[in-house]
CSV table of C-alpha atoms in Angstrom, one decimal:
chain,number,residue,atom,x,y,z
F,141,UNK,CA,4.6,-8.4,22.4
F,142,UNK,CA,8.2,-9.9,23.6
F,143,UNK,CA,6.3,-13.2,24.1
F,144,UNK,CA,4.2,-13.3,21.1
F,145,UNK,CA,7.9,-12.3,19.0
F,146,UNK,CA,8.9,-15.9,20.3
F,147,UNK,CA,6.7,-17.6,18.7
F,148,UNK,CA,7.4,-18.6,15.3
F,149,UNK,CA,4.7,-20.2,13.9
F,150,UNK,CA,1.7,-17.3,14.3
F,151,UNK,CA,1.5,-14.8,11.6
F,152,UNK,CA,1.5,-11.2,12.1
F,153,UNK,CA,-2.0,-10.9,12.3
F,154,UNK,CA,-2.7,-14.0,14.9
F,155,UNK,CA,0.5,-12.3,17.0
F,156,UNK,CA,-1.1,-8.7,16.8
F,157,UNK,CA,-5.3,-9.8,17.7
F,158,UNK,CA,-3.8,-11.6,20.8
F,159,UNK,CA,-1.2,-8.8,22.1
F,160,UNK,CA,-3.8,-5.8,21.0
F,161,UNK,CA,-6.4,-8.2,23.1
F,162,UNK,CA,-4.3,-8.8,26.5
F,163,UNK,CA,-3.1,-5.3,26.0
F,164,UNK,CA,-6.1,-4.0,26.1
F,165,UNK,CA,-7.8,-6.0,28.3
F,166,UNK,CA,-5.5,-5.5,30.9
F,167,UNK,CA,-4.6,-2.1,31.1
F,168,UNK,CA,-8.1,-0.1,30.0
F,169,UNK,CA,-9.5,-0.9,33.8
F,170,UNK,CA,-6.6,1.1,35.2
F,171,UNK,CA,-6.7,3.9,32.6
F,172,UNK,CA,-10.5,4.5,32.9
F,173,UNK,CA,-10.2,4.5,36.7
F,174,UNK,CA,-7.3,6.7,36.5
F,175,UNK,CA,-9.4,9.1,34.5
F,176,UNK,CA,-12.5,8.8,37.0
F,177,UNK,CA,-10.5,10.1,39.9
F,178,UNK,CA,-9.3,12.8,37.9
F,179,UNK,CA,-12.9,14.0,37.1
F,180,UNK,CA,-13.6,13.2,40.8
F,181,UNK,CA,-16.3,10.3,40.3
F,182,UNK,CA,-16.4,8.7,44.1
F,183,UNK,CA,-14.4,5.3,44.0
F,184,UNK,CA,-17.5,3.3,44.4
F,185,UNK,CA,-19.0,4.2,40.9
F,186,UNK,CA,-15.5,4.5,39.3
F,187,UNK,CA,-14.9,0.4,40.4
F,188,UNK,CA,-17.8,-0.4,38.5
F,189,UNK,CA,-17.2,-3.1,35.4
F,190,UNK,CA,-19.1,-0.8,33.1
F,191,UNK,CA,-17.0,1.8,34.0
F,192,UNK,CA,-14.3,0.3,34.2
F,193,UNK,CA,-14.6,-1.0,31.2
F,194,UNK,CA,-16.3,1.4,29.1
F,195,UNK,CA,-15.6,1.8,25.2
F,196,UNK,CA,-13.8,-1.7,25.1
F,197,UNK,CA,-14.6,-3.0,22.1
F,198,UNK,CA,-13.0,0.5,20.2
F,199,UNK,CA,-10.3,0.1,22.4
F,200,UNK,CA,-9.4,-2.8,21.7
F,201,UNK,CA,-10.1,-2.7,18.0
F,202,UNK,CA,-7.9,-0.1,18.0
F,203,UNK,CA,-5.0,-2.0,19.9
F,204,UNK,CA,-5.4,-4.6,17.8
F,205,UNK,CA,-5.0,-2.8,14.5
F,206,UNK,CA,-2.0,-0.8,15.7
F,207,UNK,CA,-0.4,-4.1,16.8
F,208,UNK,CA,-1.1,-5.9,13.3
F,209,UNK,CA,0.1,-2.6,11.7
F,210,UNK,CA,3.3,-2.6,13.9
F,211,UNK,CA,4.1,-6.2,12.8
F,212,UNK,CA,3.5,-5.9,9.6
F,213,UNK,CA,5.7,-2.8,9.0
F,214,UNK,CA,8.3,-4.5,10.9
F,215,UNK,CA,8.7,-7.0,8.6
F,216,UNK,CA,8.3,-5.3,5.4
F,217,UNK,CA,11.4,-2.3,6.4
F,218,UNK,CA,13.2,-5.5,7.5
F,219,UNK,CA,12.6,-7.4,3.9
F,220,UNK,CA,13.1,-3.5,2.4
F,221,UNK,CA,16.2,-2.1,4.7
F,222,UNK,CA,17.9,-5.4,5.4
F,223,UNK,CA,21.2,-3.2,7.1
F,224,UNK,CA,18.2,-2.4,9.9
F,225,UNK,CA,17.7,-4.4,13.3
F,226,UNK,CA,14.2,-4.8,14.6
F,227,UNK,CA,15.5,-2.6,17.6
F,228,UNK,CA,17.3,0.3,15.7
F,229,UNK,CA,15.6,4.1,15.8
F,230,UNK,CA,15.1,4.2,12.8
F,231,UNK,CA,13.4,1.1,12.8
F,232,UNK,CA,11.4,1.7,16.1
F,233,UNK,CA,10.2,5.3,14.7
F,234,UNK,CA,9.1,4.2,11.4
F,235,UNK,CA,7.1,1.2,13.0
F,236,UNK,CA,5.4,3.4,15.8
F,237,UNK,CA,5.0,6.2,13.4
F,238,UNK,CA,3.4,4.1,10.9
F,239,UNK,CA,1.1,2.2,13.5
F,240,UNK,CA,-0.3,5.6,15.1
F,241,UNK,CA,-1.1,7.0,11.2
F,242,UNK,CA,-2.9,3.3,10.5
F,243,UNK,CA,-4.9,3.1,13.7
F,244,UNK,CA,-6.0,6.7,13.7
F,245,UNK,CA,-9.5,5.9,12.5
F,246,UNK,CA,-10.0,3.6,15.1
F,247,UNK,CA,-9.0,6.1,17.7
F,248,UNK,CA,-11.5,8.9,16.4
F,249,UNK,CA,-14.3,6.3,16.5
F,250,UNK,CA,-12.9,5.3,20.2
F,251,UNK,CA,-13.2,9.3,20.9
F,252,UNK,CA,-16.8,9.7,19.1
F,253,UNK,CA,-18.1,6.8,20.7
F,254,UNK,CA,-16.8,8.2,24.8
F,255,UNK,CA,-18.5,11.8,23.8
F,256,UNK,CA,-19.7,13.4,26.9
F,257,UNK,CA,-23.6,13.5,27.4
F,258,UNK,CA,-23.5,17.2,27.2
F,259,UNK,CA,-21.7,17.3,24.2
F,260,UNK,CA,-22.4,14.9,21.9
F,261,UNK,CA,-22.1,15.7,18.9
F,262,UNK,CA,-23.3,13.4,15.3
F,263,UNK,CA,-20.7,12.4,13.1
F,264,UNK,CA,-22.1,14.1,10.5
F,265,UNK,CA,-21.6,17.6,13.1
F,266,UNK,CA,-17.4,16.4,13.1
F,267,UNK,CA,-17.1,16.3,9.3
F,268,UNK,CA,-18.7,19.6,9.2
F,269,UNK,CA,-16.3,21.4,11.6
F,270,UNK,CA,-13.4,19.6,9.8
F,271,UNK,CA,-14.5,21.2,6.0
């Protein structure tokens, strides 16, 4: 994100597809491994690309979106709020605030998409509970 700030000529959506993507991309092996050992999968099956990398493309539809979304709401406080820097807390809780509300959807499909076998449940099952 520091890196992609540097470069002046992308717009925020070019800067947010290419950090949500090496975000993603490089940290979702490590998390989904993480959460294999915790369930006690053996190593062998947890190292596995398809396990490693399971429920990528949600994953990194969502990092993408909430790195567009944290772009984009920096620069419209900063055009709004002018007295703001892009590193204030005001700032930084507005922008991370706002990005968590806007890629929310994108997290719930993440979450319906990884159900466990056992418990799947249809989306039209999740509206139901949530009426």
């Amino acid at each position: 994100s520091m890196f992609m700030r540097y470069m002046p000529n992308c717009n925020n959506l070019v800067k947010g597809l290419v950090v949500g993507f090496v975000f993603t991309t490089s940290t979702l092996p490590i998390t989904n491994f993480r959460y294999r050992m915790s369930i006690q999968t053996p190593v062998d099956e947890a190292l596995k690309p398809g396990v490693l990398y399971q429920a990528y493309l949600p994953t990194v539809l969502r990092d993408m979106v909430y790195a567009i979304a944290r772009y984009a709401l920096t620069a419209a406080i900063l055009l709004r709020y002018t007295h703001l820097s892009p590193s204030s807390p005001a700032m930084l809780f507005s922008v991370v605030l706002g990005g968590c509300i806007i890629s929310a959807p994108f997290n719930e499909l993440r979450g319906f998409l990884l159900q466990s076998a056992g418990k799947k449940m249809t989306f039209s099952d999740g509206n139901a509970r949530c009426s």
